């Protein structure tokens, strides 16, 4: 087997490792694929098989050791940009129809929402501004 064949085999290995990456969405396969590409580059520069395997192992392990914890940390963080009903929590609404513990209506973000008071003993009259503390289904919980 000549040097050209070796780098081609490493690229085939990288492509083969890319398939389970796509199918399983496990980033470790991608890191192994990058290690195989690094070994192909080493092979292209004329490194012998032992060096190629070492390059593959070192690059793959380094990526898994460094990138994986960073990715896990980012995955566990809440998104900084709130969307959907999460974006409505903490906003102010204007009472359109009396809101108490059993129901009412508010105008929130330009739309009319059903609403319920967080404190069931409290009532808010039309025209008052209230804070949205939660969204349950299609009902804004206000105070």
Short mmCIF file of N, CA, C and O in Angstrom, two decimals:
data_model
loop_
_atom_site.label_atom_id
_atom_site.label_comp_id
_atom_site.label_asym_id
_atom_site.label_seq_id
_atom_site.Cartn_x
_atom_site.Cartn_y
_atom_site.Cartn_z
N UNK A 1 0.85 -1.17 0.00
CA UNK A 1 0.00 0.00 0.00
C UNK A 1 0.90 1.24 0.00
O UNK A 1 1.79 1.36 0.83
N UNK A 2 0.67 2.18 -0.90
CA UNK A 2 1.51 3.38 -0.95
C UNK A 2 0.90 4.50 -0.12
O UNK A 2 -0.18 4.37 0.43
N UNK A 3 1.62 5.65 -0.04
CA UNK A 3 1.18 6.76 0.81
C UNK A 3 -0.17 7.33 0.38
O UNK A 3 -0.95 7.74 1.21
N UNK A 4 -0.43 7.37 -0.91
CA UNK A 4 -1.70 7.92 -1.39
C UNK A 4 -2.86 7.06 -0.89
O UNK A 4 -3.87 7.58 -0.44
N UNK A 5 -2.68 5.75 -0.94
CA UNK A 5 -3.74 4.86 -0.46
C UNK A 5 -4.04 5.09 1.02
O UNK A 5 -5.20 5.03 1.44
N UNK A 6 -3.04 5.34 1.82
CA UNK A 6 -3.24 5.52 3.26
C UNK A 6 -4.11 6.73 3.55
O UNK A 6 -5.06 6.65 4.33
N UNK A 7 -3.84 7.89 2.92
CA UNK A 7 -4.66 9.06 3.20
C UNK A 7 -6.07 8.89 2.67
O UNK A 7 -7.02 9.40 3.27
N UNK A 8 -6.22 8.14 1.58
CA UNK A 8 -7.57 7.88 1.06
C UNK A 8 -8.36 7.04 2.07
O UNK A 8 -9.53 7.31 2.34
N UNK A 9 -7.70 6.03 2.65
CA UNK A 9 -8.37 5.20 3.65
C UNK A 9 -8.77 6.01 4.89
O UNK A 9 -9.83 5.79 5.46
N UNK A 10 -7.94 6.95 5.28
CA UNK A 10 -8.29 7.80 6.42
C UNK A 10 -9.51 8.66 6.09
O UNK A 10 -10.38 8.88 6.94
N UNK A 11 -9.58 9.16 4.85
CA UNK A 11 -10.75 9.96 4.46
C UNK A 11 -12.01 9.10 4.39
O UNK A 11 -13.10 9.55 4.75
N UNK A 12 -11.86 7.85 3.95
CA UNK A 12 -13.00 6.92 3.94
C UNK A 12 -13.45 6.68 5.39
O UNK A 12 -14.65 6.67 5.68
N UNK A 13 -12.50 6.52 6.29
CA UNK A 13 -12.84 6.33 7.70
C UNK A 13 -13.55 7.57 8.26
O UNK A 13 -14.52 7.44 9.02
N UNK A 14 -13.08 8.76 7.88
CA UNK A 14 -13.73 9.99 8.33
C UNK A 14 -15.18 10.05 7.83
O UNK A 14 -16.09 10.41 8.59
N UNK A 15 -15.38 9.70 6.57
CA UNK A 15 -16.74 9.70 6.02
C UNK A 15 -17.60 8.65 6.72
O UNK A 15 -18.77 8.89 7.03
N UNK A 16 -17.02 7.48 6.99
CA UNK A 16 -17.76 6.42 7.68
C UNK A 16 -18.13 6.85 9.10
O UNK A 16 -19.21 6.52 9.58
N UNK A 17 -17.28 7.62 9.76
CA UNK A 17 -17.60 8.12 11.09
C UNK A 17 -18.63 9.26 11.03
O UNK A 17 -19.32 9.53 12.02
N UNK A 18 -18.72 9.91 9.89
CA UNK A 18 -19.71 10.97 9.73
C UNK A 18 -21.13 10.43 9.62
O UNK A 18 -22.09 11.11 9.99
N UNK A 19 -21.28 9.21 9.14
CA UNK A 19 -22.62 8.63 8.99
C UNK A 19 -23.30 8.45 10.34
O UNK A 19 -24.43 8.93 10.53
N UNK A 20 -22.68 7.78 11.32
CA UNK A 20 -23.37 7.69 12.62
C UNK A 20 -23.53 9.04 13.31
O UNK A 20 -24.44 9.21 14.11
N UNK A 21 -22.65 9.99 13.00
CA UNK A 21 -22.83 11.34 13.54
C UNK A 21 -24.17 11.91 13.11
O UNK A 21 -24.93 12.44 13.92
N UNK A 22 -24.49 11.77 11.84
CA UNK A 22 -25.75 12.29 11.32
C UNK A 22 -26.93 11.48 11.82
O UNK A 22 -27.96 12.02 12.20
N UNK A 23 -26.78 10.16 11.85
CA UNK A 23 -27.89 9.29 12.23
C UNK A 23 -28.20 9.38 13.72
O UNK A 23 -29.36 9.44 14.11
N UNK A 24 -27.18 9.40 14.57
CA UNK A 24 -27.40 9.37 16.01
C UNK A 24 -27.28 10.73 16.67
O UNK A 24 -27.64 10.87 17.83
N UNK A 25 -26.76 11.72 15.97
CA UNK A 25 -26.53 13.06 16.53
C UNK A 25 -25.60 13.01 17.75
O UNK A 25 -25.75 13.78 18.67
N UNK A 26 -24.66 12.08 17.73
CA UNK A 26 -23.66 12.01 18.81
C UNK A 26 -22.39 12.72 18.33
O UNK A 26 -21.72 12.25 17.41
N UNK A 27 -22.06 13.85 18.92
CA UNK A 27 -20.93 14.64 18.44
C UNK A 27 -19.59 13.94 18.54
O UNK A 27 -18.64 14.32 17.87
N UNK A 28 -19.50 12.90 19.37
CA UNK A 28 -18.23 12.18 19.50
C UNK A 28 -17.79 11.58 18.17
O UNK A 28 -16.60 11.52 17.88
N UNK A 29 -18.75 11.12 17.37
CA UNK A 29 -18.41 10.57 16.06
C UNK A 29 -17.78 11.65 15.17
O UNK A 29 -16.87 11.39 14.40
N UNK A 30 -18.27 12.87 15.27
CA UNK A 30 -17.69 13.97 14.51
C UNK A 30 -16.27 14.26 14.93
O UNK A 30 -15.40 14.55 14.11
N UNK A 31 -16.01 14.15 16.23
CA UNK A 31 -14.66 14.39 16.73
C UNK A 31 -13.71 13.29 16.26
O UNK A 31 -12.55 13.57 15.93
N UNK A 32 -14.20 12.06 16.23
CA UNK A 32 -13.38 10.96 15.69
C UNK A 32 -13.14 11.16 14.19
O UNK A 32 -12.05 10.88 13.69
N UNK A 33 -14.15 11.68 13.48
CA UNK A 33 -13.99 11.94 12.04
C UNK A 33 -12.92 13.01 11.81
O UNK A 33 -12.12 12.91 10.88
N UNK A 34 -12.90 14.04 12.66
CA UNK A 34 -11.86 15.08 12.54
C UNK A 34 -10.49 14.48 12.81
O UNK A 34 -9.51 14.82 12.14
N UNK A 35 -10.41 13.56 13.76
CA UNK A 35 -9.15 12.86 14.02
C UNK A 35 -8.69 12.08 12.81
O UNK A 35 -7.50 12.05 12.48
N UNK A 36 -9.64 11.43 12.11
CA UNK A 36 -9.30 10.69 10.89
C UNK A 36 -8.82 11.63 9.79
O UNK A 36 -7.89 11.31 9.05
N UNK A 37 -9.42 12.80 9.67
CA UNK A 37 -8.96 13.79 8.68
C UNK A 37 -7.55 14.26 9.03
O UNK A 37 -6.70 14.40 8.14
N UNK A 38 -7.29 14.47 10.32
CA UNK A 38 -5.93 14.87 10.74
C UNK A 38 -4.92 13.78 10.39
O UNK A 38 -3.81 14.07 9.94
N UNK A 39 -5.31 12.52 10.57
CA UNK A 39 -4.42 11.41 10.20
C UNK A 39 -4.21 11.37 8.69
O UNK A 39 -3.11 11.05 8.22
N UNK A 40 -5.23 11.69 7.92
CA UNK A 40 -5.09 11.74 6.46
C UNK A 40 -4.10 12.82 6.05
O UNK A 40 -3.29 12.63 5.14
N UNK A 41 -4.16 13.96 6.75
CA UNK A 41 -3.21 15.05 6.46
C UNK A 41 -1.79 14.59 6.81
O UNK A 41 -0.85 14.82 6.03
N UNK A 42 -1.64 13.93 7.95
CA UNK A 42 -0.31 13.42 8.32
C UNK A 42 0.19 12.42 7.29
O UNK A 42 1.37 12.44 6.91
N UNK A 43 -0.70 11.58 6.81
CA UNK A 43 -0.34 10.61 5.78
C UNK A 43 0.06 11.32 4.49
O UNK A 43 1.02 10.94 3.83
N UNK A 44 -0.66 12.37 4.16
CA UNK A 44 -0.34 13.15 2.96
C UNK A 44 1.03 13.79 3.02
O UNK A 44 1.69 14.00 2.00
N UNK A 45 1.49 14.11 4.24
CA UNK A 45 2.83 14.67 4.42
C UNK A 45 3.89 13.60 4.54
O UNK A 45 5.06 13.89 4.79
N UNK A 46 3.51 12.33 4.40
CA UNK A 46 4.48 11.26 4.37
C UNK A 46 4.75 10.59 5.70
O UNK A 46 5.72 9.83 5.81
N UNK A 47 3.93 10.81 6.71
CA UNK A 47 4.15 10.17 8.00
C UNK A 47 3.88 8.67 7.89
O UNK A 47 3.03 8.25 7.12
N UNK A 48 4.59 7.89 8.69
CA UNK A 48 4.36 6.44 8.63
C UNK A 48 3.09 6.09 9.42
O UNK A 48 2.49 6.93 10.08
N UNK A 49 2.69 4.83 9.38
CA UNK A 49 1.42 4.38 9.94
C UNK A 49 1.33 4.62 11.45
O UNK A 49 0.28 5.02 11.95
N UNK A 50 2.41 4.42 12.17
CA UNK A 50 2.39 4.62 13.62
C UNK A 50 2.09 6.08 13.94
O UNK A 50 1.28 6.39 14.82
N UNK A 51 2.73 7.00 13.22
CA UNK A 51 2.49 8.44 13.44
C UNK A 51 1.05 8.79 13.07
O UNK A 51 0.38 9.56 13.77
N UNK A 52 0.54 8.22 11.98
CA UNK A 52 -0.84 8.48 11.57
C UNK A 52 -1.83 8.06 12.66
O UNK A 52 -2.76 8.81 13.00
N UNK A 53 -1.62 6.87 13.21
CA UNK A 53 -2.51 6.38 14.27
C UNK A 53 -2.39 7.25 15.51
O UNK A 53 -3.38 7.57 16.16
N UNK A 54 -1.16 7.68 15.84
CA UNK A 54 -0.97 8.57 16.98
C UNK A 54 -1.68 9.90 16.76
O UNK A 54 -2.32 10.43 17.68
N UNK A 55 -1.56 10.46 15.56
CA UNK A 55 -2.25 11.72 15.25
C UNK A 55 -3.76 11.54 15.39
O UNK A 55 -4.45 12.37 16.00
N UNK A 56 -4.29 10.44 14.85
CA UNK A 56 -5.72 10.15 14.98
C UNK A 56 -6.13 10.09 16.45
O UNK A 56 -7.10 10.73 16.86
N UNK A 57 -5.38 9.35 17.24
CA UNK A 57 -5.73 9.17 18.65
C UNK A 57 -5.62 10.48 19.43
O UNK A 57 -6.52 10.82 20.20
N UNK A 58 -4.53 11.20 19.22
CA UNK A 58 -4.30 12.44 19.98
C UNK A 58 -5.36 13.49 19.63
O UNK A 58 -5.94 14.12 20.53
N UNK A 59 -5.62 13.69 18.34
CA UNK A 59 -6.61 14.69 17.94
C UNK A 59 -8.00 14.30 18.42
O UNK A 59 -8.74 15.13 18.96
N UNK A 60 -8.37 13.03 18.27
CA UNK A 60 -9.70 12.58 18.69
C UNK A 60 -9.89 12.74 20.19
O UNK A 60 -10.91 13.28 20.64
N UNK A 61 -8.92 12.28 20.97
CA UNK A 61 -9.03 12.37 22.43
C UNK A 61 -9.03 13.83 22.89
O UNK A 61 -9.79 14.21 23.78
N UNK A 62 -8.19 14.65 22.26
CA UNK A 62 -8.14 16.06 22.63
C UNK A 62 -9.48 16.74 22.36
O UNK A 62 -9.98 17.51 23.19
N UNK A 63 -10.07 16.46 21.20
CA UNK A 63 -11.37 17.05 20.89
C UNK A 63 -12.44 16.59 21.87
O UNK A 63 -13.25 17.38 22.35
N UNK A 64 -12.45 15.30 22.16
CA UNK A 64 -13.46 14.78 23.09
C UNK A 64 -13.25 15.39 24.48
O UNK A 64 -14.21 15.76 25.16
N UNK A 65 -12.00 15.51 24.91
CA UNK A 65 -11.71 16.05 26.24
C UNK A 65 -12.00 17.54 26.35
O UNK A 65 -12.40 18.01 27.42
N UNK A 66 -11.83 18.28 25.27
CA UNK A 66 -12.00 19.74 25.33
C UNK A 66 -13.39 20.17 24.86
O UNK A 66 -14.08 20.93 25.53
N UNK A 67 -13.83 19.69 23.72
CA UNK A 67 -15.07 20.16 23.11
C UNK A 67 -16.30 19.60 23.81
O UNK A 67 -17.29 20.30 23.99
N UNK A 68 -16.26 18.34 24.20
CA UNK A 68 -17.43 17.71 24.80
C UNK A 68 -17.92 18.42 26.07
O UNK A 68 -19.11 18.69 26.20
N UNK A 69 -17.05 18.77 27.03
CA UNK A 69 -17.54 19.50 28.21
C UNK A 69 -18.11 20.88 27.86
O UNK A 69 -19.08 21.32 28.46
N UNK A 70 -17.50 21.54 26.89
CA UNK A 70 -18.00 22.86 26.47
C UNK A 70 -19.38 22.70 25.86
O UNK A 70 -20.31 23.47 26.17
N UNK A 71 -19.56 21.71 25.01
CA UNK A 71 -20.87 21.47 24.39
C UNK A 71 -21.91 21.11 25.43
O UNK A 71 -23.06 21.57 25.37
N UNK A 72 -21.55 20.30 26.41
CA UNK A 72 -22.49 19.91 27.47
C UNK A 72 -22.90 21.13 28.29
O UNK A 72 -24.07 21.28 28.66
N UNK A 73 -21.97 22.02 28.56
CA UNK A 73 -22.27 23.24 29.31
C UNK A 73 -23.24 24.13 28.54
O UNK A 73 -24.19 24.66 29.09
N UNK A 74 -23.03 24.26 27.23
CA UNK A 74 -23.92 25.09 26.41
C UNK A 74 -25.30 24.45 26.28
O UNK A 74 -26.30 25.15 26.23
N UNK A 75 -25.34 23.14 26.22
CA UNK A 75 -26.61 22.45 26.08
C UNK A 75 -27.47 22.61 27.32
O UNK A 75 -28.69 22.67 27.25
N UNK A 76 -26.84 22.71 28.51
CA UNK A 76 -27.59 22.80 29.76
C UNK A 76 -28.05 24.22 30.07
O UNK A 76 -28.87 24.40 30.95
N UNK A 77 -27.52 25.21 29.39
CA UNK A 77 -27.91 26.60 29.65
C UNK A 77 -29.25 26.90 29.01
O UNK A 77 -29.59 26.39 27.95
N UNK A 78 -30.01 27.76 29.66
CA UNK A 78 -31.27 28.22 29.08
C UNK A 78 -30.96 29.17 27.92
O UNK A 78 -29.97 29.89 27.96
N UNK A 79 -31.80 29.20 26.92
CA UNK A 79 -31.56 30.13 25.83
C UNK A 79 -31.65 31.58 26.32
O UNK A 79 -32.49 31.89 27.16
N UNK A 80 -30.76 32.42 25.84
CA UNK A 80 -30.76 33.82 26.26
C UNK A 80 -31.88 34.60 25.61
O UNK A 80 -32.32 35.61 26.14
N UNK A 81 -32.37 34.15 24.49
CA UNK A 81 -33.46 34.82 23.81
C UNK A 81 -34.74 34.03 24.07
O UNK A 81 -34.90 32.93 23.58
N UNK A 82 -35.62 34.60 24.88
CA UNK A 82 -36.88 33.93 25.18
C UNK A 82 -37.83 34.10 24.00
O UNK A 82 -37.93 35.18 23.42
N UNK A 83 -38.51 33.02 23.66
CA UNK A 83 -39.47 33.06 22.56
C UNK A 83 -40.79 32.46 23.01
O UNK A 83 -40.87 31.82 24.06
N UNK A 84 -41.82 32.66 22.21
CA UNK A 84 -43.13 32.10 22.53
C UNK A 84 -43.67 32.66 23.83
O UNK A 84 -43.49 33.83 24.16
N UNK A 85 -44.35 31.81 24.60
CA UNK A 85 -44.95 32.27 25.84
C UNK A 85 -43.90 32.65 26.88
O UNK A 85 -44.16 33.48 27.75
N UNK A 86 -42.70 32.09 26.79
CA UNK A 86 -41.64 32.48 27.72
C UNK A 86 -41.29 33.96 27.57
O UNK A 86 -40.90 34.60 28.54
N UNK A 87 -41.42 34.50 26.38
CA UNK A 87 -41.12 35.91 26.15
C UNK A 87 -42.18 36.82 26.76
O UNK A 87 -41.93 38.01 26.96
N UNK A 88 -43.36 36.28 27.06
CA UNK A 88 -44.43 37.10 27.62
C UNK A 88 -44.35 37.20 29.14
O UNK A 88 -44.90 38.13 29.73
N UNK A 89 -43.67 36.26 29.77
CA UNK A 89 -43.55 36.30 31.23
C UNK A 89 -42.74 37.52 31.64
O UNK A 89 -41.70 37.81 31.08
N UNK A 90 -43.27 38.25 32.62
CA UNK A 90 -42.59 39.45 33.09
C UNK A 90 -43.03 40.72 32.38
O UNK A 90 -42.65 41.81 32.78
N UNK A 91 -43.83 40.60 31.34
CA UNK A 91 -44.30 41.79 30.62
C UNK A 91 -45.52 42.37 31.31
O UNK A 91 -46.15 41.73 32.14
N UNK A 92 -45.87 43.58 30.92
CA UNK A 92 -47.05 44.22 31.47
C UNK A 92 -48.22 44.07 30.51
O UNK A 92 -48.03 44.01 29.29
N UNK A 93 -49.41 44.00 31.07
CA UNK A 93 -50.64 43.89 30.29
C UNK A 93 -51.65 44.89 30.84
O UNK A 93 -51.55 45.33 31.98
N UNK A 94 -52.61 45.24 30.03
CA UNK A 94 -53.67 46.17 30.43
C UNK A 94 -54.96 45.37 30.57
O UNK A 94 -55.34 44.61 29.67
N UNK A 95 -55.63 45.55 31.69
CA UNK A 95 -56.87 44.83 31.95
C UNK A 95 -57.97 45.40 31.06
O UNK A 95 -58.20 46.61 31.02
N UNK A 96 -58.65 44.52 30.31
CA UNK A 96 -59.77 44.92 29.47
C UNK A 96 -61.10 44.65 30.17
O UNK A 96 -62.02 45.45 30.10
N UNK A 97 -61.21 43.50 30.80
CA UNK A 97 -62.38 43.12 31.59
C UNK A 97 -61.88 42.69 32.95
O UNK A 97 -60.82 42.07 33.05
N UNK A 98 -62.62 42.99 33.99
CA UNK A 98 -62.21 42.67 35.36
C UNK A 98 -61.53 41.30 35.45
O UNK A 98 -62.05 40.31 34.95
N UNK A 99 -60.35 41.29 36.09
CA UNK A 99 -59.60 40.05 36.28
C UNK A 99 -59.59 39.73 37.77
O UNK A 99 -59.21 40.56 38.59
N UNK A 100 -60.01 38.51 38.12
CA UNK A 100 -59.96 38.04 39.50
C UNK A 100 -59.49 36.60 39.49
O UNK A 100 -58.95 36.11 38.49
N UNK A 101 -59.71 35.88 40.57
CA UNK A 101 -59.24 34.51 40.67
C UNK A 101 -59.93 33.55 39.74
O UNK A 101 -59.45 32.44 39.50
N UNK A 102 -61.09 33.95 39.17
CA UNK A 102 -61.82 33.05 38.28
C UNK A 102 -61.63 33.39 36.81
O UNK A 102 -61.92 32.55 35.96
N UNK A 103 -61.16 34.58 36.49
CA UNK A 103 -60.92 34.90 35.08
C UNK A 103 -61.01 36.37 34.77
O UNK A 103 -61.14 37.20 35.66
N UNK A 104 -60.96 36.69 33.49
CA UNK A 104 -61.01 38.05 32.99
C UNK A 104 -60.26 38.13 31.67
O UNK A 104 -59.88 37.10 31.09
N UNK A 105 -60.06 39.35 31.18
CA UNK A 105 -59.36 39.55 29.91
C UNK A 105 -58.35 40.67 30.04
O UNK A 105 -58.59 41.69 30.70
N UNK A 106 -57.18 40.48 29.38
CA UNK A 106 -56.14 41.50 29.34
C UNK A 106 -55.65 41.65 27.92
O UNK A 106 -55.82 40.75 27.09
N UNK A 107 -55.04 42.81 27.66
CA UNK A 107 -54.36 43.01 26.37
C UNK A 107 -52.87 42.87 26.65
O UNK A 107 -52.28 43.63 27.40
N UNK A 108 -52.29 41.85 26.02
CA UNK A 108 -50.89 41.50 26.25
C UNK A 108 -50.20 41.38 24.90
O UNK A 108 -50.62 40.60 24.05
N UNK A 109 -49.16 42.17 24.70
CA UNK A 109 -48.38 42.14 23.46
C UNK A 109 -49.28 42.34 22.24
O UNK A 109 -49.11 41.68 21.22
N UNK A 110 -50.27 43.23 22.36
CA UNK A 110 -51.13 43.55 21.23
C UNK A 110 -52.24 42.55 20.98
O UNK A 110 -53.00 42.69 20.02
N UNK A 111 -52.37 41.54 21.84
CA UNK A 111 -53.40 40.52 21.67
C UNK A 111 -54.25 40.44 22.92
O UNK A 111 -53.79 40.73 24.02
N UNK A 112 -55.49 40.01 22.76
CA UNK A 112 -56.38 39.82 23.90
C UNK A 112 -56.20 38.41 24.43
O UNK A 112 -56.28 37.43 23.68
N UNK A 113 -55.93 38.33 25.73
CA UNK A 113 -55.70 37.05 26.40
C UNK A 113 -56.71 36.88 27.52
O UNK A 113 -57.10 37.85 28.17
N UNK A 114 -57.09 35.64 27.78
CA UNK A 114 -57.82 35.38 29.02
C UNK A 114 -56.79 35.47 30.13
O UNK A 114 -55.61 35.19 29.93
N UNK A 115 -57.25 35.88 31.31
CA UNK A 115 -56.32 36.08 32.41
C UNK A 115 -56.97 35.66 33.73
O UNK A 115 -58.20 35.60 33.84
N UNK A 116 -56.10 35.39 34.69
CA UNK A 116 -56.55 35.03 36.03
C UNK A 116 -55.57 35.65 37.01
O UNK A 116 -54.36 35.69 36.74
N UNK A 117 -56.07 36.14 38.13
CA UNK A 117 -55.21 36.75 39.14
C UNK A 117 -54.44 35.66 39.87
O UNK A 117 -54.99 34.61 40.21
N UNK A 118 -53.17 35.93 40.13
CA UNK A 118 -52.33 35.00 40.88
C UNK A 118 -52.88 34.86 42.30
O UNK A 118 -53.03 33.76 42.82
N UNK A 119 -53.20 35.99 42.91
CA UNK A 119 -53.82 36.01 44.24
C UNK A 119 -55.33 35.94 44.03
O UNK A 119 -55.95 36.90 43.56
N UNK A 120 -55.93 34.81 44.37
CA UNK A 120 -57.36 34.60 44.08
C UNK A 120 -58.26 35.58 44.82
O UNK A 120 -59.39 35.80 44.41
N UNK A 121 -57.79 36.21 45.89
CA UNK A 121 -58.59 37.19 46.62
C UNK A 121 -58.48 38.59 46.06
O UNK A 121 -59.14 39.51 46.53
N UNK A 122 -57.68 38.79 45.06
CA UNK A 122 -57.42 40.13 44.48
C UNK A 122 -58.14 40.25 43.15
O UNK A 122 -58.26 39.28 42.40
N UNK A 123 -58.62 41.47 42.84
CA UNK A 123 -59.28 41.74 41.56
C UNK A 123 -58.66 42.99 40.94
O UNK A 123 -58.26 43.91 41.65
N UNK A 124 -58.58 43.01 39.64
CA UNK A 124 -58.04 44.15 38.90
C UNK A 124 -59.12 44.65 37.96
O UNK A 124 -59.75 43.88 37.24
N UNK A 125 -59.32 45.96 37.95
CA UNK A 125 -60.38 46.56 37.14
C UNK A 125 -59.85 46.99 35.77
O UNK A 125 -58.64 47.14 35.58
N UNK A 126 -60.77 47.20 34.83
CA UNK A 126 -60.42 47.62 33.47
C UNK A 126 -59.57 48.88 33.50
O UNK A 126 -59.83 49.79 34.27
N UNK A 127 -58.52 48.88 32.69
CA UNK A 127 -57.63 50.02 32.60
C UNK A 127 -56.38 49.90 33.46
O UNK A 127 -55.40 50.61 33.24
N UNK A 128 -56.39 49.02 34.45
CA UNK A 128 -55.22 48.84 35.30
C UNK A 128 -54.13 48.10 34.54
O UNK A 128 -54.41 47.28 33.67
N UNK A 129 -52.87 48.40 34.90
CA UNK A 129 -51.74 47.64 34.35
C UNK A 129 -51.36 46.55 35.34
O UNK A 129 -51.31 46.79 36.54
N UNK A 130 -51.12 45.35 34.81
CA UNK A 130 -50.75 44.21 35.64
C UNK A 130 -49.49 43.57 35.05
O UNK A 130 -49.17 43.76 33.88
N UNK A 131 -48.79 42.83 35.89
CA UNK A 131 -47.61 42.10 35.44
C UNK A 131 -47.97 40.65 35.20
O UNK A 131 -48.65 40.03 36.01
N UNK A 132 -47.49 40.10 34.09
CA UNK A 132 -47.71 38.70 33.76
C UNK A 132 -46.63 37.89 34.47
O UNK A 132 -45.44 38.09 34.24
N UNK A 133 -47.04 36.96 35.34
CA UNK A 133 -46.06 36.15 36.07
C UNK A 133 -45.93 34.76 35.48
O UNK A 133 -44.92 34.09 35.68
N UNK A 134 -46.95 34.30 34.75
CA UNK A 134 -46.89 32.97 34.16
C UNK A 134 -47.94 32.87 33.06
O UNK A 134 -48.86 33.68 32.99
N UNK A 135 -47.78 31.87 32.22
CA UNK A 135 -48.77 31.55 31.19
C UNK A 135 -49.13 30.09 31.39
O UNK A 135 -48.25 29.23 31.39
N UNK A 136 -50.42 29.81 31.58
CA UNK A 136 -50.90 28.44 31.70
C UNK A 136 -51.86 28.19 30.54
O UNK A 136 -52.98 28.69 30.56
N UNK A 137 -51.39 27.45 29.55
CA UNK A 137 -52.21 27.23 28.35
C UNK A 137 -52.39 28.54 27.62
O UNK A 137 -51.42 29.16 27.19
N UNK A 138 -53.65 29.01 27.52
CA UNK A 138 -53.93 30.28 26.88
C UNK A 138 -54.37 31.32 27.88
O UNK A 138 -55.04 32.30 27.54
N UNK A 139 -54.01 31.13 29.15
CA UNK A 139 -54.40 32.06 30.21
C UNK A 139 -53.16 32.69 30.84
O UNK A 139 -52.23 31.98 31.24
N UNK A 140 -53.18 34.02 30.90
CA UNK A 140 -52.10 34.75 31.54
C UNK A 140 -52.40 34.85 33.03
O UNK A 140 -53.50 35.24 33.41
N UNK A 141 -51.43 34.49 33.85
CA UNK A 141 -51.56 34.63 35.30
C UNK A 141 -50.92 35.96 35.65
O UNK A 141 -49.74 36.20 35.35
N UNK A 142 -51.70 36.87 36.27
CA UNK A 142 -51.24 38.25 36.46
C UNK A 142 -51.27 38.63 37.93
O UNK A 142 -51.95 38.02 38.75
N UNK A 143 -50.53 39.71 38.24
CA UNK A 143 -50.57 40.31 39.57
C UNK A 143 -50.29 41.80 39.45
O UNK A 143 -49.73 42.26 38.51
#
